[in-house]
Coordinates of C-alpha atoms and ligand atoms in Angstrom, one line a residue:
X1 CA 144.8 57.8 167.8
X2 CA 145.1 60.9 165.4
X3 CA 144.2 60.0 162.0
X4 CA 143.9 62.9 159.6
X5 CA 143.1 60.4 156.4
X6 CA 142.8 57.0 155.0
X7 CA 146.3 57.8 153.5
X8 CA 147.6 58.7 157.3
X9 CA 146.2 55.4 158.6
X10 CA 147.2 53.3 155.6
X11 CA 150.9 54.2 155.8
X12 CA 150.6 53.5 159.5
X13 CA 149.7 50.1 159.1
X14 CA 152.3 48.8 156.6
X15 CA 154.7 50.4 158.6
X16 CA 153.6 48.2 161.4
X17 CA 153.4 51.6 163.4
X18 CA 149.7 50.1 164.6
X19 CA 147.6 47.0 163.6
X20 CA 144.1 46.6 162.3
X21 CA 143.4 45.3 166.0
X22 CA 144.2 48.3 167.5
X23 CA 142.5 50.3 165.4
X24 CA 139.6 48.5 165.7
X25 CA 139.9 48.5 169.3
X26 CA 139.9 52.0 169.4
X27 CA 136.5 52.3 167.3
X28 CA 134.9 50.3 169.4
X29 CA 135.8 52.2 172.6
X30 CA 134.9 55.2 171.5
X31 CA 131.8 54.1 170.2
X32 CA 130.8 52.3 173.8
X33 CA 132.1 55.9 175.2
X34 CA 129.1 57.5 173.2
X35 CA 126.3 55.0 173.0
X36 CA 124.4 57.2 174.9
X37 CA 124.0 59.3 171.7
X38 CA 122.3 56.8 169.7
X39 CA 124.5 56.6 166.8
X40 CA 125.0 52.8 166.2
X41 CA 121.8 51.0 165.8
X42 CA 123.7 47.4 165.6
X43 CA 127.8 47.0 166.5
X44 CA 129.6 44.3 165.0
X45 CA 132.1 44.0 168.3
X46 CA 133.2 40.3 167.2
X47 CA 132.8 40.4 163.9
X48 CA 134.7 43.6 163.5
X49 CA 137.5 42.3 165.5
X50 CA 137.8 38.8 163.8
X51 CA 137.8 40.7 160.4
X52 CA 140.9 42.8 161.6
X53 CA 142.4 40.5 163.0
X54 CA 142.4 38.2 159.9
X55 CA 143.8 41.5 158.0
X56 CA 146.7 42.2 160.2
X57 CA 147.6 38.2 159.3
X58 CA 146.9 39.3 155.5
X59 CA 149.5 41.8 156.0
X60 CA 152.0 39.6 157.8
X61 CA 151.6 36.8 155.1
X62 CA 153.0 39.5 152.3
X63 CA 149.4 39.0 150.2
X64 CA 147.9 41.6 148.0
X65 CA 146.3 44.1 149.9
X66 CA 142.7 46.0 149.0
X67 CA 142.5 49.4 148.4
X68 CA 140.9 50.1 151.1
X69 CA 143.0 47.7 153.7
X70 CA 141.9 48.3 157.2
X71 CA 139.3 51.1 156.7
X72 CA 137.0 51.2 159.7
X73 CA 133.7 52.0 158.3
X74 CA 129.6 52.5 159.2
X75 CA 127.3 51.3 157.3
X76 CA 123.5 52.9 157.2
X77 CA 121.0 50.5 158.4
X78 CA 118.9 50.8 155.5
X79 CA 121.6 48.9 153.4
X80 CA 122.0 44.8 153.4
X81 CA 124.8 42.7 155.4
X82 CA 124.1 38.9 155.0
X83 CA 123.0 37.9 158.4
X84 CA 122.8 41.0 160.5
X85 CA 119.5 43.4 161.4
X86 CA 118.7 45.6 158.6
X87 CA 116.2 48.0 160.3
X88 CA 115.5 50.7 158.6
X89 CA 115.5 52.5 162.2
X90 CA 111.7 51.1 162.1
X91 CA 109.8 48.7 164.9
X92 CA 108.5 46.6 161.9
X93 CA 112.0 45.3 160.9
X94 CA 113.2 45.8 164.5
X95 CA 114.2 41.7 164.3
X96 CA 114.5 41.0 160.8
X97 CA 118.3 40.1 159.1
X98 CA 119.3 40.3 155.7
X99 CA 120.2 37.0 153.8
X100 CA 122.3 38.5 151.4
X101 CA 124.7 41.6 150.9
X102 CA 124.4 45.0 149.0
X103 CA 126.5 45.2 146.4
X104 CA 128.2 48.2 147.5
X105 CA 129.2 46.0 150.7
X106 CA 130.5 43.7 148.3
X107 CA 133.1 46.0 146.9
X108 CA 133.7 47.3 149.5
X109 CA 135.0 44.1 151.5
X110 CA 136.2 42.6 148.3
X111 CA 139.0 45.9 148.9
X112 CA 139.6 44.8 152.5
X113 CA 136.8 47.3 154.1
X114 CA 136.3 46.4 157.9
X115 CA 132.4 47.2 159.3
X116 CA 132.2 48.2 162.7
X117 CA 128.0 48.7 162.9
X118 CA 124.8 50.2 161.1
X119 CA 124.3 53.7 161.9
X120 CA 120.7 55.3 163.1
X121 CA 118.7 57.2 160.9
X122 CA 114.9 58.5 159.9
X123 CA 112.8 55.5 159.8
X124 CA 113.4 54.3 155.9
X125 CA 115.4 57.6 155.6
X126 CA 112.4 59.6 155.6
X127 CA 113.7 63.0 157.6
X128 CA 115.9 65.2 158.3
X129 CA 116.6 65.2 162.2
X130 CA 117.2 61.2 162.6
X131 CA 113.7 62.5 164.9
X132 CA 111.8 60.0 163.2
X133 CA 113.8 56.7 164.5
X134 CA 112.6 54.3 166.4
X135 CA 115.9 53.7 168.1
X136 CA 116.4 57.4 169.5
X137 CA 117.4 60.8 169.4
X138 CA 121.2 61.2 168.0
X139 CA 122.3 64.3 169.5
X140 CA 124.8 66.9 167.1
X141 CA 128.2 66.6 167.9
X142 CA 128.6 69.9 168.1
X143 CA 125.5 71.0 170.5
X144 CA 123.7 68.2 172.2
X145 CA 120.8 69.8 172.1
X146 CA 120.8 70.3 168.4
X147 CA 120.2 67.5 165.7
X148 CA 122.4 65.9 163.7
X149 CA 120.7 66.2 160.2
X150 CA 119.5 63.1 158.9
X151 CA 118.2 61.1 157.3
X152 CA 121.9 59.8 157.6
X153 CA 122.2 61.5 161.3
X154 CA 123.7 58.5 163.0
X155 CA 126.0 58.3 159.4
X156 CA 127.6 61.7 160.4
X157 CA 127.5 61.8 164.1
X158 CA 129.6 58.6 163.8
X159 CA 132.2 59.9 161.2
X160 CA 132.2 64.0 163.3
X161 CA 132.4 62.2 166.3
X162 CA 135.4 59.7 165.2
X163 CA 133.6 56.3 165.7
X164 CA 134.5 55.2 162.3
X165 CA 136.4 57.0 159.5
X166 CA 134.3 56.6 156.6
X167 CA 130.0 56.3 156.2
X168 CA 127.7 55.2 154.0
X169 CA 124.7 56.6 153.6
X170 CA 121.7 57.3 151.2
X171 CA 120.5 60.5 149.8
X172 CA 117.0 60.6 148.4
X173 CA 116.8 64.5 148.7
X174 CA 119.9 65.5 150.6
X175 CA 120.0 62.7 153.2
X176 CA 124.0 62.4 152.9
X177 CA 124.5 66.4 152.6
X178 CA 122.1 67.4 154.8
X179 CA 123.7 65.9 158.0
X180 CA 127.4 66.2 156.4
X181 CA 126.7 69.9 156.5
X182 CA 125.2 70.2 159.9
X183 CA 128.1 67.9 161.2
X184 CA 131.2 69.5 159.9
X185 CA 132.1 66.7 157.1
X186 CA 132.0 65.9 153.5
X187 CA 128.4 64.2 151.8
X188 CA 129.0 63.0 148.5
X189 CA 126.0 61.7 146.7
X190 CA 126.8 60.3 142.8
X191 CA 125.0 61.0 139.8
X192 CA 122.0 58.8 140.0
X193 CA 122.8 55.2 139.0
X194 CA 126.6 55.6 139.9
X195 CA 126.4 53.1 142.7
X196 CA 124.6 50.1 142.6
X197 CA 121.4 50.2 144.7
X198 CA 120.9 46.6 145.1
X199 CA 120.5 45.9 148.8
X200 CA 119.3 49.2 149.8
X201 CA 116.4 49.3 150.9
X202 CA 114.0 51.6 148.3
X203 CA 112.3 54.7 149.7
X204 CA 111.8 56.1 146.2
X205 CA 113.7 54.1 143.6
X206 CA 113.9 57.0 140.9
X207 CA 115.6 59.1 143.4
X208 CA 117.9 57.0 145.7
X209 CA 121.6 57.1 145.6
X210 CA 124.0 55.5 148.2
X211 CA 126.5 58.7 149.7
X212 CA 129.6 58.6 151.2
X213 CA 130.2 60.4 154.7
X214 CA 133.9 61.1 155.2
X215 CA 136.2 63.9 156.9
X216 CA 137.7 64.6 153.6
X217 CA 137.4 64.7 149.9
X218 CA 140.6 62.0 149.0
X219 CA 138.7 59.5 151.2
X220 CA 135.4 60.1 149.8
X221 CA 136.6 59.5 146.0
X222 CA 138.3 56.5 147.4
X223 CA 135.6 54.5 148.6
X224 CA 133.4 56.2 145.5
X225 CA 135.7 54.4 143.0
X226 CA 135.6 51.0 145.1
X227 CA 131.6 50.8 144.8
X228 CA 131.1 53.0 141.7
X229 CA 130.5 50.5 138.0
X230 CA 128.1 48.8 136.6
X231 CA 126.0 45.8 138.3
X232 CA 123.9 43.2 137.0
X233 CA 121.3 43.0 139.8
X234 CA 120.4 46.7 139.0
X235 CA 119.3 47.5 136.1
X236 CA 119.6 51.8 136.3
X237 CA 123.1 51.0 137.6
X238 CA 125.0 53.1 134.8
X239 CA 127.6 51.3 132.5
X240 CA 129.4 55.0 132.3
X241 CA 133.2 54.0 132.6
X242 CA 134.6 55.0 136.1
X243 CA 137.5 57.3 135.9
X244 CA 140.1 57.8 138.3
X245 CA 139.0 60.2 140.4
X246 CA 142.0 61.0 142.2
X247 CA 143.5 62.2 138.5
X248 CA 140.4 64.0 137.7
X249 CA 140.8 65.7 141.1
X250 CA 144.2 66.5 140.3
X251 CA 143.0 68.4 136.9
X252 CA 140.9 71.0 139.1
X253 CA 142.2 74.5 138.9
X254 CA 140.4 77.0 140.6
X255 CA 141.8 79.4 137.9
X256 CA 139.6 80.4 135.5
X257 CA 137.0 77.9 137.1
X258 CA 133.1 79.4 136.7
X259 CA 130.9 79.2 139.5
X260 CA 127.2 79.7 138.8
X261 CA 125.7 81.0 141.8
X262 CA 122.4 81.2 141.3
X263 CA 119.9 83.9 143.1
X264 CA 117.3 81.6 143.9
X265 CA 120.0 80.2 146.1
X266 CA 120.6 83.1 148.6
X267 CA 117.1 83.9 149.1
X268 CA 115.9 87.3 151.4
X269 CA 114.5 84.2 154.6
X270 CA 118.4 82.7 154.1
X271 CA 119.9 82.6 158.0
X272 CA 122.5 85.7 157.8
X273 CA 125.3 84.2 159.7
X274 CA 125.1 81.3 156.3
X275 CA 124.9 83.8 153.7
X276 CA 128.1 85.6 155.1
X277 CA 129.8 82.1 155.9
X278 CA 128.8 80.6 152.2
X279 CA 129.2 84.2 150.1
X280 CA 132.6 84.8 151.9
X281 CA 134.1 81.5 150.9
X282 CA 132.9 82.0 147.1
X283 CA 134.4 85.6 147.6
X284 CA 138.2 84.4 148.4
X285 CA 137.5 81.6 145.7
X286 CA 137.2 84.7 143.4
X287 CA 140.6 86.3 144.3
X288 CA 142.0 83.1 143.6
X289 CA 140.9 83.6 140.3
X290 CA 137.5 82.4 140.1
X291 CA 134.6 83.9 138.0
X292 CA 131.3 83.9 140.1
X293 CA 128.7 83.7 137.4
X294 CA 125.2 85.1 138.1
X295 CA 122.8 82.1 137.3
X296 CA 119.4 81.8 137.3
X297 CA 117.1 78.6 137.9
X298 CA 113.6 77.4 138.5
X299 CA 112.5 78.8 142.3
X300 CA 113.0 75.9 144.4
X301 CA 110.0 75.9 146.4
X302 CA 108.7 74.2 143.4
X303 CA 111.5 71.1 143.7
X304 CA 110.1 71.0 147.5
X305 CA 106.7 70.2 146.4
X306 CA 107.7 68.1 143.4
X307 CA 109.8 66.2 145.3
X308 CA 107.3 65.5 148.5
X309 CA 104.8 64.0 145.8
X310 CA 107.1 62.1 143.7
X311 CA 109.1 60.1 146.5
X312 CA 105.6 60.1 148.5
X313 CA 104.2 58.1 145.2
X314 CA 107.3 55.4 145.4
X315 CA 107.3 55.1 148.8
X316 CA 103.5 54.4 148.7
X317 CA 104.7 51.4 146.0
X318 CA 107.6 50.5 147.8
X319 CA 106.6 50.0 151.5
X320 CA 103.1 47.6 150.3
X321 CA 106.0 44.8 150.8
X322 CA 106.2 45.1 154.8
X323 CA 102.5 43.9 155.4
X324 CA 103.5 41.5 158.3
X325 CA 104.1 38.3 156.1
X326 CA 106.7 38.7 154.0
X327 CA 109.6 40.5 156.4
X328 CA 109.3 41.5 160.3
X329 CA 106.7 42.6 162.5
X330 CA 103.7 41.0 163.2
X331 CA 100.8 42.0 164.9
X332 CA 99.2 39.6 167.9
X333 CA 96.1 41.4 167.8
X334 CA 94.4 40.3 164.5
X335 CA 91.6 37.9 164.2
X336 CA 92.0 37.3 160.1
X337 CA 94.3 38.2 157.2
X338 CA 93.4 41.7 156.5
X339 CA 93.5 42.8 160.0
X340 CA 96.7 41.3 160.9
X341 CA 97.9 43.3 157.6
X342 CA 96.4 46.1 159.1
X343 CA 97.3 46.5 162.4
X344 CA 100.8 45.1 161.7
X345 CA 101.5 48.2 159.4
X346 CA 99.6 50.2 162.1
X347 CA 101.9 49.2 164.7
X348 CA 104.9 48.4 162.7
X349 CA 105.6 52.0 161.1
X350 CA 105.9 55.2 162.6
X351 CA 103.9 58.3 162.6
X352 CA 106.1 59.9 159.5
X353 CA 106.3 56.6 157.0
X354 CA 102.3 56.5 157.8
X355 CA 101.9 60.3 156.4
X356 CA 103.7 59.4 153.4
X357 CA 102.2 56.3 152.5
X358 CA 98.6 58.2 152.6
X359 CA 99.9 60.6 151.0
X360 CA 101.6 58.5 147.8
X361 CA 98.7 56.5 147.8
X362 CA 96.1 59.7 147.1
X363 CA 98.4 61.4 144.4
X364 CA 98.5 58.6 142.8
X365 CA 94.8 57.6 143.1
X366 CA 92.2 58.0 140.3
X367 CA 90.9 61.7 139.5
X368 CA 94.0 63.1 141.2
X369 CA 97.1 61.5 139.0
X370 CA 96.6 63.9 136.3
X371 CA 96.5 66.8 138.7
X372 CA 99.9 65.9 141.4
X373 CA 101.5 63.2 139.9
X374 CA 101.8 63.7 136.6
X375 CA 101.9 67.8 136.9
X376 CA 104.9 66.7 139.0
X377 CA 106.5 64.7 136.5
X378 CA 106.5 67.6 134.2
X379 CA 107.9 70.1 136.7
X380 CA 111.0 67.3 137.2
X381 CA 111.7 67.4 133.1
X382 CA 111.8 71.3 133.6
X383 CA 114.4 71.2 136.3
X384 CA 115.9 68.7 134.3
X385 CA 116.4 71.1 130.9
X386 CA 116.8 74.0 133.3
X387 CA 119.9 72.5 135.0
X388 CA 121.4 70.8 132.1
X389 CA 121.0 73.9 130.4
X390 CA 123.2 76.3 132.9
X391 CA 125.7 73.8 133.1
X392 CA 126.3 74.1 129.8
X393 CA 127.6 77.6 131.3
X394 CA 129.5 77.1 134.5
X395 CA 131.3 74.1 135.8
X396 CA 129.5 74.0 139.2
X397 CA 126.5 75.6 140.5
X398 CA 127.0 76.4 144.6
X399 CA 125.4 77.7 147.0
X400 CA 124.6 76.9 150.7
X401 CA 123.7 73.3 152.0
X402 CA 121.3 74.4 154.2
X403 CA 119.0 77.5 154.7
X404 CA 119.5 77.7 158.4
X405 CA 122.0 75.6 161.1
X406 CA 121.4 72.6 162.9
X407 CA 118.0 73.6 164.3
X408 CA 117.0 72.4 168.4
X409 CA 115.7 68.8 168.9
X410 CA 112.0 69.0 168.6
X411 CA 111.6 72.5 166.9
X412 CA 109.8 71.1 164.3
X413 CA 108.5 67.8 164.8
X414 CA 105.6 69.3 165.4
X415 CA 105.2 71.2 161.8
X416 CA 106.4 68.0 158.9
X417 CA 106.0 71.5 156.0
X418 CA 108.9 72.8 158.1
X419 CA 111.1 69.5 158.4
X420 CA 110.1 69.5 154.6
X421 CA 111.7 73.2 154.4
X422 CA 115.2 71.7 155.5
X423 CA 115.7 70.3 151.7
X424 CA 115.3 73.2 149.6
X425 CA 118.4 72.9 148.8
X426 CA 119.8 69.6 148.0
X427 CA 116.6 68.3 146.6
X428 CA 116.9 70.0 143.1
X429 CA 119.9 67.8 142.5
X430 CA 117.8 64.7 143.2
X431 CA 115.5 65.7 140.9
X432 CA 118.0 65.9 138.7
X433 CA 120.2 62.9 139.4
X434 CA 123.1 65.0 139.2
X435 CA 126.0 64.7 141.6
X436 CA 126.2 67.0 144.6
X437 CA 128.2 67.2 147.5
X438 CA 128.2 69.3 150.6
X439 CA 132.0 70.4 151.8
X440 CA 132.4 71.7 155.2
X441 CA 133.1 75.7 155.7
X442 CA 133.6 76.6 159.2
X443 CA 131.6 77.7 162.0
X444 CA 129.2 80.6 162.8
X445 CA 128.7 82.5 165.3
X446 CA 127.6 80.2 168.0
X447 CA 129.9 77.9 167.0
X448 CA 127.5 75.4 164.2
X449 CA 128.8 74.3 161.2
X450 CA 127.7 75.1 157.9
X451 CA 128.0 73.9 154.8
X452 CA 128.7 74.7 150.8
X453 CA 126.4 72.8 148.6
X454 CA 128.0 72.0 145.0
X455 CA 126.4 70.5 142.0
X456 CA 128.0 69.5 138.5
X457 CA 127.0 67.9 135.3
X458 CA 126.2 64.0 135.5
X459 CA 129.4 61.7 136.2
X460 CA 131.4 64.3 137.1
X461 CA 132.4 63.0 140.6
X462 CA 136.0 63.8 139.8
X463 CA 135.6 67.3 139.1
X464 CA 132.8 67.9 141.7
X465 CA 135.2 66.4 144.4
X466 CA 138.4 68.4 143.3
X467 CA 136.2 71.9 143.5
X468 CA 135.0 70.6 146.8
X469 CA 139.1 69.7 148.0
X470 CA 140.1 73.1 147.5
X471 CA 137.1 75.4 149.6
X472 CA 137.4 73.3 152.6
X473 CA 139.5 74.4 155.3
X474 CA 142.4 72.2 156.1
X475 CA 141.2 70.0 159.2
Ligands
LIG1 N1 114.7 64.9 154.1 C1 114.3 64.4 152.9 C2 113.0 63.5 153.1 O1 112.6 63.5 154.2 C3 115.4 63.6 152.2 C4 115.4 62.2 152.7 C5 116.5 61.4 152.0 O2 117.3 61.9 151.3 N2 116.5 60.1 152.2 O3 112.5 63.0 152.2

């Protein structure tokens, strides 16, 4: 089954030229054909099938049909479905199931949505290889030896390799752009508090933001405008109206549009093949009557270390809650209270999570605040101004989504500074809360994709999506 967008398969199924059945059916074999890979952590095979099933007689009985009627879709296991495993690719919530929905799944099945399965990932999203799962390895779908990105690998493997057509994931730092670009697809993440984040499990609350994995841009503002708006259960959720993206898409002209590319983007270390690949595309953009605009910003080796302490701080805060009473795992080997804590968050998280909870816990200790935390704080407002400030300029600021390609499993598990290294490009937009997407390019020379990073002002999905439409190759 050839599907080359939600529009393709939409019109096939009021046409009666296939049923949600099928389609399912087809999902699901393809995903059983690749479970090898890793890429579903849970697969709803009944549910998924009772769901279509009970669409395909929705569509028979003449009723109003949801936006996004029959849309196969993955769901990251760090976000909530009432009464299936919510993992967080960890051991200590290997067996535990949520007892209520995310509000983005709400939307999102309120517009006749069908889930197939949760995707693999970085334990609680923390990566940027899906290495650090405790469910396995996802291989890239373009080198098995490679990795996929993460921490939303299993995200992207599932919508490269076709075993669903759309993805959510998160994106604390690039966790949706990351893997989009090293899997040949589009990662949207929003303007921080365009999608509610109730029911997604916190890493680092001032920084997470539920992304959308798709094949192209149409599909990705589609599902953005279902679980965009305002929600009561969170209170940063924005109250910004939504627009219609497809219009604002529509508005896009590449004539006359300025790109700010800014130097600290293409640094001397950048991997040639992706300075050529990324460069090239922003040269044809120019003959199409673009103006590049020379830009400069902060270095952003200083986002990297910003970041690492910031989200290390939450995530100290927001993992205390898995202590081996409350949800999940817990330890057999305790004789009283504090060892069972103990040893159940010894046991329960992995070697990763456990580096970033000691390290959250001593930049935020006494005698040190002052000096990380706070110091770190103040470098964030900088990046702030300094962004706001050039976008006041340009429309967009690009550059590449990653400094190098998909790197080998295992190259640098053993060096976490290195892993950190992978983010030195999407993370300045988390700083920021600005939206950023990566849109795929191409290929390189041995055949790995690589990816265009783009960033615009706050809420300005439409116009960030409709730049992003027109420098991607047509599939
Ligand atoms: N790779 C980054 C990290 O490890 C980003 C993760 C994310 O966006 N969730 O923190």
């Amino acid at each position: 089954m050839k599907l080359s967008s939600y529009e393709d398969l939409r019109s096939k199924l009021l046409s009666h030229e296939v049923t949600c059945e099928e389609v399912v059916r087809f999902y699901l074999k393809r995903i059983d054909d690749y479970r090898d890979d890793n890429i579903y952590i849970t697969v709803f095979y009944e549910h998924a099938l009772e769901r279509a099933r009970s669409l395909d007689q929705k569509l028979k009985a003449g009723s109003h049909l949801g936006k996004l009627f029959g849309m196969p879709m993955a769901i990251k296991d760090n976000i909530a479905l009432k009464g299936e495993r919510l993992t967080c690719a960890s051991k200590i919530l290997e067996n535990y199931e949520s007892v209520f929905d995310a509000t983005s799944v709400i939307r999102l099945e309120e517009e006749d949505a069908i889930f197939l399965g949760k995707t693999n990932m970085d334990e609680f999203a923390m990566g940027s290889s899906n290495e650090n799962s405790a469910y396995g390895n996802v291989p890239n779908p373009f080198d098995k030896k490679r990795v996929p990105g993460g921490s939303s690998g299993g995200s992207a493997a599932a919508v490269a390799n076709d075993l669903a057509m759309v993805a959510l994931g998160s994106d604390t730092g690039g966790s949706v752009r990351q893997p989009a670009g090293f899997c040949n697809i589009v990662g949207l993440k929003p303007t921080y508090g365009r999608i509610s984040r109730y029911g997604l499990v916190a890493f680092a609350s001032s920084f997470d933001q539920i992304g959308v994995l798709s094949r192209n841009c149409d599909d990705a503002a589609l599902v953005l405008g279902v679980m965009a708006g305002k929600d009561g259960r969170d209170a940063t959720s924005s109250c910004h109206v939504v627009p219609e993206y497809y219009s604002e898409m529509a508005n896009v002209s590449v004539e006359g549009l300025k790109i700010g590319v800014p130097k600290e983007y293409f640094p001397e270390s950048l991997n040639p093949d992706v300075a050529s690949i990324v460069k090239g595309k922003l040269f044809e953009l120019r003959d199409q009557g673009a103006e590049l605009v020379e830009i400069t910003l902060p270095d952003s080796k200083y986002a990297i270390a910003a970041y690492y302490i910031l989200v290390t701080a939450e995530a100290s805060s927001n993992l205390a809650r898995f202590d081996g009473a409350r949800y999940g795992y817990r330890s057999q080997n305790a004789g009283d209270l504090a060892g069972m804590y103990v040893n159940s968050r010894t046991e329960g998280f992995g070697r990763e999570v456990k580096r970033r909870i000691m390290l959250g816990t001593y930049v935020l200790s006494a005698g040190y605040y002052d000096t990380y935390y706070k110091k770190a704080q103040q470098v964030r407002r900088v990046f702030q101004e300094r962004y706001r400030e050039a976008l006041e300029k340009v429309d967009v600021i690009a550059g590449p989504t990653s400094p190098f390609p998909p790197f080998g499993i295992g190259d640098k598990t053993g060096d976490p500074l290195e892993m950190y290294l992978a983010d030195v490009f999407t993370v300045p937009a988390s700083i920021v809360g600005m939206p950023a997407i990566s849109v795929p390019l191409g290929f390189d020379s041995s055949s790995l994709p690589v990816g265009m990073h783009l960033i615009c002002n706050f809420f300005e999905e439409g116009k960030l999506l409709g730049i992003a439409r027109r420098m991607q190759p047509s599939l």
